Coordinates of C-alpha atoms and ligand atoms in Angstrom, one line a residue:
X1 CA 92.7 114.5 107.5
X2 CA 93.4 116.4 104.3
X3 CA 93.6 119.7 106.2
X4 CA 96.2 118.4 108.6
X5 CA 98.3 117.0 105.8
X6 CA 98.3 120.4 104.1
X7 CA 99.2 122.0 107.3
X8 CA 102.1 119.5 107.8
X9 CA 103.4 120.1 104.2
X10 CA 103.2 123.9 104.7
X11 CA 105.1 123.8 107.9
X12 CA 107.8 121.6 106.4
X13 CA 108.0 124.0 103.5
X14 CA 108.5 126.9 105.9
X15 CA 111.1 125.1 107.9
X16 CA 112.9 124.2 104.7
X17 CA 113.0 127.7 103.3
X18 CA 114.1 129.2 106.6
X19 CA 116.7 126.6 107.5
X20 CA 118.3 126.3 104.1
X21 CA 119.1 130.0 104.2
X22 CA 120.2 130.1 107.9
X23 CA 121.7 126.7 108.4
X24 CA 121.4 123.6 106.1
X25 CA 122.3 121.2 108.9
X26 CA 119.4 122.6 111.0
X27 CA 117.1 122.0 108.0
X28 CA 118.1 118.4 107.7
X29 CA 117.6 117.9 111.5
X30 CA 114.2 119.7 111.6
X31 CA 112.9 117.9 108.5
X32 CA 113.9 114.4 109.7
X33 CA 112.6 115.0 113.2
X34 CA 109.3 113.2 113.7
X35 CA 106.4 115.4 114.6
X36 CA 103.1 115.0 116.3
X37 CA 101.8 111.5 117.0
X38 CA 104.9 109.7 115.5
X39 CA 107.2 111.6 117.8
X40 CA 105.1 110.6 120.8
X41 CA 105.1 107.0 119.8
X42 CA 108.9 107.0 119.3
X43 CA 109.4 108.6 122.7
X44 CA 107.3 106.0 124.4
X45 CA 109.2 103.3 122.5
X46 CA 112.6 104.6 123.6
X47 CA 111.4 104.8 127.2
X48 CA 110.1 101.2 126.9
X49 CA 113.4 100.0 125.5
X50 CA 115.3 101.6 128.3
X51 CA 113.2 99.7 130.9
X52 CA 113.3 96.4 128.9
X53 CA 115.2 93.4 130.3
X54 CA 117.7 91.6 128.0
X55 CA 115.4 88.5 127.9
X56 CA 112.4 90.6 126.8
X57 CA 114.6 92.3 124.2
X58 CA 115.7 89.0 122.8
X59 CA 112.1 87.8 122.5
X60 CA 111.0 91.1 120.8
X61 CA 114.0 90.9 118.4
X62 CA 113.3 87.3 117.5
X63 CA 109.6 88.2 116.8
X64 CA 110.9 91.1 114.6
X65 CA 113.3 88.8 112.7
X66 CA 110.5 86.3 112.3
X67 CA 108.4 89.0 110.6
X68 CA 111.4 90.1 108.4
X69 CA 112.2 86.6 107.3
X70 CA 108.5 85.9 106.8
X71 CA 108.7 85.0 103.1
X72 CA 105.4 83.3 103.0
X73 CA 106.4 79.9 101.8
X74 CA 103.5 77.5 101.1
X75 CA 105.4 74.7 102.8
X76 CA 108.6 74.3 104.7
X77 CA 110.2 70.9 104.6
X78 CA 112.7 69.7 107.2
X79 CA 115.2 67.3 105.7
X80 CA 116.3 66.5 102.1
X81 CA 116.3 62.7 102.3
X82 CA 114.0 60.7 100.0
X83 CA 110.9 61.7 102.1
X84 CA 111.7 65.5 102.0
X85 CA 112.8 65.6 98.4
X86 CA 109.8 63.7 97.2
X87 CA 107.3 65.9 99.1
X88 CA 109.0 69.1 97.9
X89 CA 109.2 67.9 94.3
X90 CA 105.5 67.1 94.3
X91 CA 104.7 70.5 95.8
X92 CA 107.0 72.5 93.5
X93 CA 105.6 70.7 90.4
X94 CA 102.2 71.8 91.6
X95 CA 103.4 75.4 91.6
X96 CA 103.7 75.8 95.4
X97 CA 106.5 77.8 97.0
X98 CA 108.5 75.4 99.1
X99 CA 111.6 75.7 101.2
X100 CA 113.7 72.6 102.1
X101 CA 116.2 73.0 105.0
X102 CA 118.7 70.1 105.1
X103 CA 121.4 70.0 107.8
X104 CA 124.0 68.2 105.7
X105 CA 125.7 69.2 102.5
X106 CA 125.0 66.6 99.8
X107 CA 126.3 64.1 98.7
X108 CA 126.5 62.6 102.2
X109 CA 126.6 59.0 103.4
X110 CA 123.3 57.3 104.3
X111 CA 122.5 53.6 105.0
X112 CA 119.5 52.0 103.3
X113 CA 120.5 50.8 99.8
X114 CA 118.0 48.3 98.6
X115 CA 114.8 49.8 97.2
X116 CA 111.4 48.3 96.4
X117 CA 109.6 48.0 93.0
X118 CA 106.9 50.3 94.5
X119 CA 109.5 53.1 94.3
X120 CA 109.3 52.9 90.5
X121 CA 105.8 54.2 90.3
X122 CA 106.9 57.3 92.3
X123 CA 110.0 57.7 90.3
X124 CA 107.9 57.8 87.1
X125 CA 105.4 60.3 88.6
X126 CA 108.2 62.6 89.7
X127 CA 109.9 62.4 86.3
X128 CA 113.0 60.9 87.9
X129 CA 113.5 57.7 85.8
X130 CA 115.8 59.2 83.1
X131 CA 118.1 60.7 85.8
X132 CA 118.2 57.5 87.8
X133 CA 118.9 55.6 84.6
X134 CA 121.8 58.0 83.8
X135 CA 123.2 57.5 87.3
X136 CA 123.7 53.8 86.4
X137 CA 122.2 52.1 89.5
X138 CA 122.0 48.3 89.5
X139 CA 118.7 46.6 88.8
X140 CA 117.0 44.6 91.5
X141 CA 114.6 41.9 90.3
X142 CA 114.3 39.7 93.4
X143 CA 114.8 39.4 97.1
X144 CA 116.5 36.2 98.2
X145 CA 116.0 34.9 101.8
X146 CA 118.4 32.3 103.2
X147 CA 119.2 30.5 106.4
X148 CA 122.6 31.3 107.9
X149 CA 123.6 27.6 107.9
X150 CA 123.1 27.6 104.1
X151 CA 120.4 25.0 104.1
X152 CA 117.7 26.9 102.4
X153 CA 117.8 29.7 99.8
X154 CA 114.5 31.1 98.5
X155 CA 114.2 33.8 95.9
X156 CA 111.1 35.9 95.5
X157 CA 111.1 37.2 92.0
X158 CA 109.1 40.4 91.5
X159 CA 108.3 39.7 87.9
X160 CA 106.4 36.5 89.0
X161 CA 104.0 38.2 91.4
X162 CA 100.4 38.8 90.4
X163 CA 99.6 41.6 92.8
X164 CA 102.5 44.0 92.5
X165 CA 102.4 46.8 89.9
X166 CA 106.1 47.0 89.2
X167 CA 108.4 44.1 88.2
X168 CA 111.8 45.5 89.4
X169 CA 113.6 48.0 91.7
X170 CA 117.1 49.3 92.0
X171 CA 120.1 49.0 94.4
X172 CA 121.6 52.4 95.2
X173 CA 124.5 54.1 96.9
X174 CA 122.5 56.5 99.0
X175 CA 124.9 59.4 98.8
X176 CA 124.4 59.4 95.0
X177 CA 120.7 58.5 95.0
X178 CA 119.7 61.1 97.6
X179 CA 121.7 63.7 95.8
X180 CA 119.9 63.0 92.5
X181 CA 116.5 63.3 94.3
X182 CA 117.4 66.6 96.1
X183 CA 118.8 68.1 92.9
X184 CA 115.6 67.1 91.1
X185 CA 113.6 68.9 93.8
X186 CA 115.7 72.0 93.2
X187 CA 115.3 71.8 89.4
X188 CA 111.6 71.3 89.9
X189 CA 111.4 74.7 91.6
X190 CA 111.9 74.0 95.3
X191 CA 114.3 76.3 97.2
X192 CA 116.8 74.0 98.8
X193 CA 119.3 75.2 101.5
X194 CA 121.9 72.7 102.5
X195 CA 123.9 73.0 105.7
X196 CA 120.9 74.5 107.5
X197 CA 119.8 72.7 110.8
X198 CA 116.3 73.2 112.0
X199 CA 116.3 73.6 115.8
X200 CA 112.6 74.1 116.7
X201 CA 109.2 74.9 115.4
X202 CA 105.9 76.4 116.5
X203 CA 102.6 76.8 114.8
X204 CA 99.8 79.3 115.2
X205 CA 96.5 80.3 113.5
X206 CA 98.1 81.7 110.4
X207 CA 101.1 79.4 109.8
X208 CA 104.2 77.7 111.2
X209 CA 107.5 79.2 112.3
X210 CA 110.8 77.5 112.2
X211 CA 114.1 78.4 113.9
X212 CA 117.2 77.2 111.9
X213 CA 120.9 77.6 112.2
X214 CA 122.7 78.6 109.0
X215 CA 126.0 77.3 107.8
X216 CA 127.7 80.4 109.2
X217 CA 126.1 79.6 112.6
X218 CA 123.5 82.3 112.6
X219 CA 119.9 81.8 113.9
X220 CA 117.2 82.5 111.3
X221 CA 113.4 82.3 111.4
X222 CA 111.2 81.2 108.6
X223 CA 107.4 81.2 108.1
X224 CA 105.3 79.0 106.0
X225 CA 101.7 77.9 105.8
X226 CA 102.5 74.3 106.4
X227 CA 105.4 72.2 107.8
X228 CA 106.4 68.8 106.6
X229 CA 108.8 67.0 109.0
X230 CA 111.1 64.7 106.9
X231 CA 114.0 64.8 109.4
X232 CA 114.3 61.0 109.3
X233 CA 115.4 59.4 112.6
X234 CA 116.4 62.8 113.8
X235 CA 112.6 63.0 114.4
X236 CA 112.7 66.7 115.1
X237 CA 109.0 67.6 115.7
X238 CA 108.2 64.2 117.3
X239 CA 111.0 64.6 119.8
X240 CA 110.1 68.2 120.5
X241 CA 106.5 67.1 121.3
X242 CA 107.7 63.9 123.2
X243 CA 105.7 61.6 120.8
X244 CA 108.3 58.9 120.1
X245 CA 107.4 55.3 121.3
X246 CA 110.2 52.8 121.0
X247 CA 109.3 49.2 120.3
X248 CA 110.1 47.2 123.4
X249 CA 111.5 44.2 121.6
X250 CA 113.1 45.7 118.5
X251 CA 116.1 47.5 120.1
X252 CA 118.6 46.5 117.5
X253 CA 121.9 47.8 116.2
X254 CA 123.4 47.5 112.7
X255 CA 127.1 46.9 112.0
X256 CA 128.0 47.4 108.4
X257 CA 130.5 48.2 105.7
X258 CA 131.2 48.3 102.0
X259 CA 133.3 45.4 100.6
X260 CA 135.1 44.6 97.3
X261 CA 135.4 41.0 96.0
X262 CA 132.2 39.6 97.5
X263 CA 131.5 36.3 95.8
X264 CA 128.4 37.2 93.7
X265 CA 127.3 36.4 90.1
X266 CA 128.7 38.7 87.3
X267 CA 127.6 42.3 87.7
X268 CA 124.8 42.2 85.1
X269 CA 123.3 39.2 87.0
X270 CA 123.7 40.9 90.5
X271 CA 120.0 41.6 90.6
X272 CA 119.1 40.2 94.1
X273 CA 119.2 41.6 97.6
X274 CA 120.2 38.7 99.8
X275 CA 119.0 38.5 103.4
X276 CA 120.5 35.8 105.5
X277 CA 118.7 34.9 108.7
X278 CA 120.5 33.5 111.8
X279 CA 118.7 32.5 114.9
X280 CA 118.1 36.0 116.3
X281 CA 120.0 38.2 113.9
X282 CA 120.4 38.7 110.2
X283 CA 122.7 39.9 107.5
X284 CA 122.0 41.9 104.4
X285 CA 124.1 41.6 101.2
X286 CA 123.3 44.3 98.7
X287 CA 125.3 44.7 95.5
X288 CA 126.0 48.4 94.7
X289 CA 128.3 48.2 91.7
X290 CA 130.8 45.9 90.0
X291 CA 133.3 46.8 92.7
X292 CA 131.2 47.4 95.8
X293 CA 128.8 45.4 97.9
X294 CA 127.1 46.6 101.1
X295 CA 127.1 43.9 103.9
X296 CA 125.5 44.5 107.3
X297 CA 124.6 42.6 110.4
X298 CA 121.5 43.5 112.5
X299 CA 121.9 42.3 116.1
X300 CA 120.2 42.9 119.5
X301 CA 121.7 46.0 121.1
X302 CA 122.2 44.2 124.4
X303 CA 123.9 41.2 122.8
X304 CA 126.2 43.6 120.9
X305 CA 127.0 45.5 124.1
X306 CA 127.8 42.3 126.0
X307 CA 130.0 41.0 123.1
X308 CA 133.8 41.2 123.4
X309 CA 135.9 42.9 120.8
X310 CA 135.6 45.8 118.4
X311 CA 132.5 46.2 116.1
X312 CA 134.7 44.8 113.3
X313 CA 135.6 41.8 115.3
X314 CA 132.0 41.2 116.3
X315 CA 130.9 41.6 112.7
X316 CA 133.5 39.0 111.5
X317 CA 132.7 36.6 114.3
X318 CA 129.1 36.4 113.0
X319 CA 130.3 36.2 109.4
X320 CA 132.3 33.2 110.3
X321 CA 129.3 31.7 112.2
X322 CA 127.2 31.7 109.1
X323 CA 128.1 29.4 106.2
X324 CA 125.9 31.4 103.8
X325 CA 127.7 34.7 104.5
X326 CA 131.2 33.3 105.1
X327 CA 131.5 31.6 101.7
X328 CA 130.6 35.0 100.0
X329 CA 133.0 37.0 102.1
X330 CA 135.9 34.6 101.9
X331 CA 138.0 36.9 99.7
X332 CA 136.2 40.1 100.4
X333 CA 138.1 43.3 101.3
X334 CA 136.6 46.2 103.3
X335 CA 136.7 49.4 101.2
X336 CA 135.5 51.9 103.8
X337 CA 135.2 51.5 107.6
X338 CA 132.9 49.3 109.7
X339 CA 130.2 51.5 111.0
X340 CA 127.5 51.0 113.6
X341 CA 124.1 52.7 113.9
X342 CA 121.2 52.1 116.3
X343 CA 118.3 50.4 114.7
X344 CA 115.5 50.8 117.2
X345 CA 112.0 50.5 115.8
X346 CA 109.7 53.3 116.9
X347 CA 106.7 55.3 115.9
X348 CA 105.3 58.7 116.8
X349 CA 102.0 58.7 118.6
X350 CA 100.7 61.4 116.2
X351 CA 101.7 61.7 112.6
X352 CA 100.1 65.1 112.2
X353 CA 99.8 68.3 114.1
X354 CA 98.4 71.8 113.6
X355 CA 99.6 72.6 110.0
X356 CA 102.1 69.8 110.3
X357 CA 102.6 66.4 108.7
X358 CA 105.4 63.9 109.5
X359 CA 106.8 61.7 106.7
X360 CA 109.2 58.8 106.4
X361 CA 111.3 57.9 109.4
X362 CA 110.0 61.1 111.1
X363 CA 106.6 59.3 111.2
X364 CA 108.0 55.9 112.3
X365 CA 110.9 53.6 111.6
X366 CA 111.1 49.8 111.6
X367 CA 113.7 47.2 111.4
X368 CA 114.9 47.3 107.7
X369 CA 114.5 43.6 107.0
X370 CA 112.1 44.2 104.1
X371 CA 113.9 47.3 102.7
X372 CA 110.6 49.3 102.9
X373 CA 112.1 52.5 104.5
X374 CA 112.8 54.6 101.4
X375 CA 109.6 53.5 99.7
X376 CA 107.6 54.5 102.8
X377 CA 109.4 57.8 103.0
X378 CA 108.7 58.7 99.3
X379 CA 105.1 57.4 99.5
X380 CA 104.3 59.3 102.6
X381 CA 106.1 62.3 101.1
X382 CA 103.7 62.2 98.2
X383 CA 100.6 61.9 100.4
X384 CA 101.8 64.8 102.6
X385 CA 102.3 67.0 99.5
X386 CA 98.8 66.1 98.3
X387 CA 97.4 67.0 101.7
X388 CA 99.2 70.3 101.7
X389 CA 98.1 71.2 98.2
X390 CA 94.4 70.5 99.0
X391 CA 94.7 72.3 102.4
X392 CA 96.1 75.4 100.7
X393 CA 93.2 75.4 98.3
X394 CA 90.7 75.1 101.1
X395 CA 92.4 77.2 103.7
X396 CA 92.6 74.4 106.3
X397 CA 95.0 74.1 109.2
X398 CA 94.0 70.5 110.0
X399 CA 90.8 68.5 109.8
X400 CA 89.6 65.4 107.8
X401 CA 92.3 65.7 105.1
X402 CA 95.0 65.6 107.8
X403 CA 93.2 62.8 109.6
X404 CA 93.0 60.8 106.4
X405 CA 96.7 61.3 105.8
X406 CA 97.5 60.0 109.3
X407 CA 95.2 57.0 108.8
X408 CA 96.7 55.9 105.5
X409 CA 100.4 56.3 106.6
X410 CA 99.8 54.6 109.9
X411 CA 98.1 51.7 108.1
X412 CA 101.2 51.4 105.8
X413 CA 103.6 51.5 108.8
X414 CA 101.5 49.0 110.8
X415 CA 101.3 46.7 107.8
X416 CA 105.1 46.4 107.7
X417 CA 105.5 46.3 111.5
X418 CA 103.4 43.3 111.6
X419 CA 105.5 41.5 109.0
X420 CA 108.7 42.5 110.7
X421 CA 107.4 41.2 114.1
X422 CA 106.5 37.9 112.5
X423 CA 109.8 37.7 110.7
X424 CA 111.6 37.1 114.0
X425 CA 109.5 34.1 114.8
X426 CA 110.5 30.6 113.6
X427 CA 107.1 29.5 112.3
X428 CA 106.9 32.5 110.0
X429 CA 110.4 31.7 108.7
X430 CA 109.4 28.1 108.1
X431 CA 106.5 29.1 105.9
X432 CA 108.2 32.0 104.3
X433 CA 111.3 30.1 103.3
X434 CA 109.4 27.1 102.0
X435 CA 106.5 28.6 100.0
X436 CA 103.8 26.4 98.5
X437 CA 101.7 27.4 95.6
X438 CA 98.6 27.3 97.8
X439 CA 95.9 29.9 96.8
X440 CA 98.8 31.8 95.1
X441 CA 100.2 32.9 98.5
X442 CA 103.7 33.5 97.1
X443 CA 102.2 36.3 94.9
X444 CA 100.9 38.0 98.1
X445 CA 104.3 37.6 99.7
X446 CA 106.0 39.1 96.6
X447 CA 103.5 42.0 96.7
X448 CA 104.6 42.7 100.4
X449 CA 108.2 42.6 99.4
X450 CA 107.5 44.8 96.3
X451 CA 106.0 47.7 98.3
X452 CA 102.2 47.4 98.1
X453 CA 101.0 48.4 101.5
X454 CA 97.6 49.4 100.1
X455 CA 97.3 46.4 97.7
X456 CA 93.8 45.3 96.7
X457 CA 91.5 42.8 98.4
X458 CA 92.9 39.8 96.5
X459 CA 96.3 40.5 98.1
X460 CA 95.1 41.5 101.5
X461 CA 93.0 38.4 102.3
X462 CA 96.0 36.2 101.3
X463 CA 98.3 38.1 103.7
X464 CA 95.8 37.6 106.5
X465 CA 95.5 33.9 105.6
X466 CA 99.3 33.7 105.6
X467 CA 99.3 35.0 109.2
X468 CA 96.7 32.5 110.1
X469 CA 98.9 29.7 108.7
X470 CA 101.8 31.1 110.8
X471 CA 99.7 30.6 113.9
X472 CA 98.8 27.0 112.8
X473 CA 102.5 26.2 111.9
X474 CA 103.3 27.0 115.6
X475 CA 101.1 24.2 116.7
X476 CA 101.3 21.7 113.8
X477 CA 104.0 21.6 111.1
X478 CA 102.3 22.5 107.8
X479 CA 105.8 22.6 106.2
X480 CA 109.0 21.0 107.6
X481 CA 110.6 22.6 110.7
X482 CA 113.8 24.5 110.1
X483 CA 117.0 24.5 112.1
X484 CA 119.5 27.3 112.6
X485 CA 122.3 24.9 113.8
X486 CA 125.3 24.5 111.5
X487 CA 124.7 21.8 108.9
X488 CA 127.1 19.4 107.3
X489 CA 124.7 18.4 104.5
X490 CA 124.6 20.0 101.1
X491 CA 122.5 23.0 100.5
X492 CA 118.8 22.4 99.6
X493 CA 117.3 24.8 97.0
X494 CA 113.8 25.6 98.1
X495 CA 110.9 24.8 95.7
X496 CA 110.1 27.5 93.1
X497 CA 107.8 30.2 94.4
X498 CA 105.1 29.6 91.8
Ligands
FAD501 C1 120.7 49.8 109.2 C2 119.7 50.3 108.3 C3 119.5 49.7 107.1 C4 118.5 50.1 106.2 N1 118.3 49.5 105.0 C5 117.3 49.9 104.2 C6 117.2 49.4 102.9 O1 117.9 48.5 102.5 N2 116.2 49.9 102.1 C7 115.4 50.9 102.5 O2 114.5 51.3 101.8 N3 115.5 51.4 103.7 C8 116.5 51.0 104.5 N4 116.7 51.6 105.8 C9 115.8 52.7 106.1 C10 116.1 54.0 105.4 O3 117.4 54.3 105.6 C11 115.1 55.1 105.8 O4 113.8 54.6 106.0 C12 115.0 56.2 104.8 O5 116.3 56.8 104.6 C13 114.0 57.2 105.3 O6 114.0 58.4 104.5 P1 113.7 59.8 105.1 O7 113.7 60.8 104.0 O8 112.5 59.7 106.0 O9 114.9 60.1 106.2 P2 116.4 60.3 105.8 O10 116.8 59.6 104.6 O11 117.1 59.9 107.1 O12 116.5 61.8 105.6 C14 116.4 62.8 106.6 C15 117.2 64.0 106.3 O13 116.9 65.0 107.2 C16 118.0 65.7 107.6 N5 117.8 66.2 108.9 C17 117.7 65.6 110.1 N6 117.5 66.4 111.1 C18 117.5 67.7 110.5 C19 117.3 69.0 111.0 N7 117.1 69.2 112.4 N8 117.3 70.0 110.2 C20 117.5 69.8 108.9 N9 117.7 68.6 108.3 C21 117.7 67.5 109.1 C22 119.1 64.6 107.6 O14 120.4 65.1 107.4 C23 118.7 63.7 106.4 O15 119.3 64.1 105.2 C24 117.7 51.2 106.6 C25 117.9 51.8 107.8 C26 118.9 51.4 108.7 C27 119.1 52.0 110.0

């Protein structure tokens, strides 16, 4: 080996001496010319490239680009919503190299404005509370549920619950809230690229590869040890693998807008999300600021499709059909446009894959009646980050840690799915809207509304007991029956929750 190197150096020296005197250009050519084995390899490569089809060439180039762009991130996160930004902040704060690819440029509009007290624990852990305080979001201290005919109005006050850890939440304009969270991820050390759309992914023994389109419409490839899919209802990896299962009954659609002049208490007392239940549809009324209130209608997709008129006309028809909503919107003025979005409940058959975890809506989505979406996204984002951190330490591509992630997140989703399914039944509403202080059941209901999917035994047996009472209520009225028909009588305030 040493002898051949010496021989090579000598021969180069001789060429150099000879050529420099005779012809410098010849020297450059001779010296840059590959010799021996390298030359043979290059000749073979050139012959191969001549024979290569364009398709093969594209594959070879994409593999090459893949290697070049292989910047060895610990984790790559698809999507910078609450799920993605929480996961990436936890990872970055643990010293991991994380890349977030977000297809939009923030701030961008998003629906989902009422948060749960459970979010506060996560805000505190992530060091977000001062920034959220500075952003000036409105406090939320209760969730109020009403009947559309204005006969019953029941507040569930978080501060009165025994099983929830946090006494209040916030109402947010998502464009601002999501932006604060994503900026925080960036300031915590995550590399965040906005305007980048992930198109597909693959995984192998050593990591994951992602193909993404940049803002200037170029295709790029990235490598990381793990992939967290937080692409929301875009459901990138679940769709790629054909895992999405849509709930057969909950094929809903939401029609919504932002309004000024909604008849609500003065701004400092606007601390309630109001949910108004009609027979088979419901409204949300969420105060966002002194000027703005979000109002939305959730309706069966088929009923909406069969209705006459524009989305705005359909929206106002149902506003007028509900005394509880109509009185609040009597002088209201639309400040943006009425929008619609599909609101189908679904879940993915698997929440994990090889080196892959799905969080938030990319794991599953349910009718937003209990405002649990952002909480579930941030909570699963945290669990996914913890799984990746441990997997990096132990060099695992899947296994028990991943399975445990799947089990916990699925349990959380199933917990809320069950409550949502019950919500659309009349016996559930009868018990829910007329709570009795029986074994402290209202506290268990408050814990559900506050975001405690993994609450302790004291809460869980009460929730099971509540579902049993719902079954009994179907057969024998334990509390008075309710009616959705328009009423002439004055409004009845429901008994206090405790
Ligand atoms: C009508 C309606 C009302 C709702 N009301 C509430 C409510 O009051 N309270 C509540 O908590 N929740 C509510 N939700 C649910 C809530 O909006 C979601 O659960 C929550 O936003 C989920 O967060 P996420 O981070 O998983 O997804 P998202 O917030 O949707 O974030 C996903 C991000 O991924 C990006 N993305 C998608 N695809 C790609 C891609 N291919 N490449 C790169 N980036 C990508 C998107 O641009 C987006 O920014 C509501 C939902 C609906 C439909």
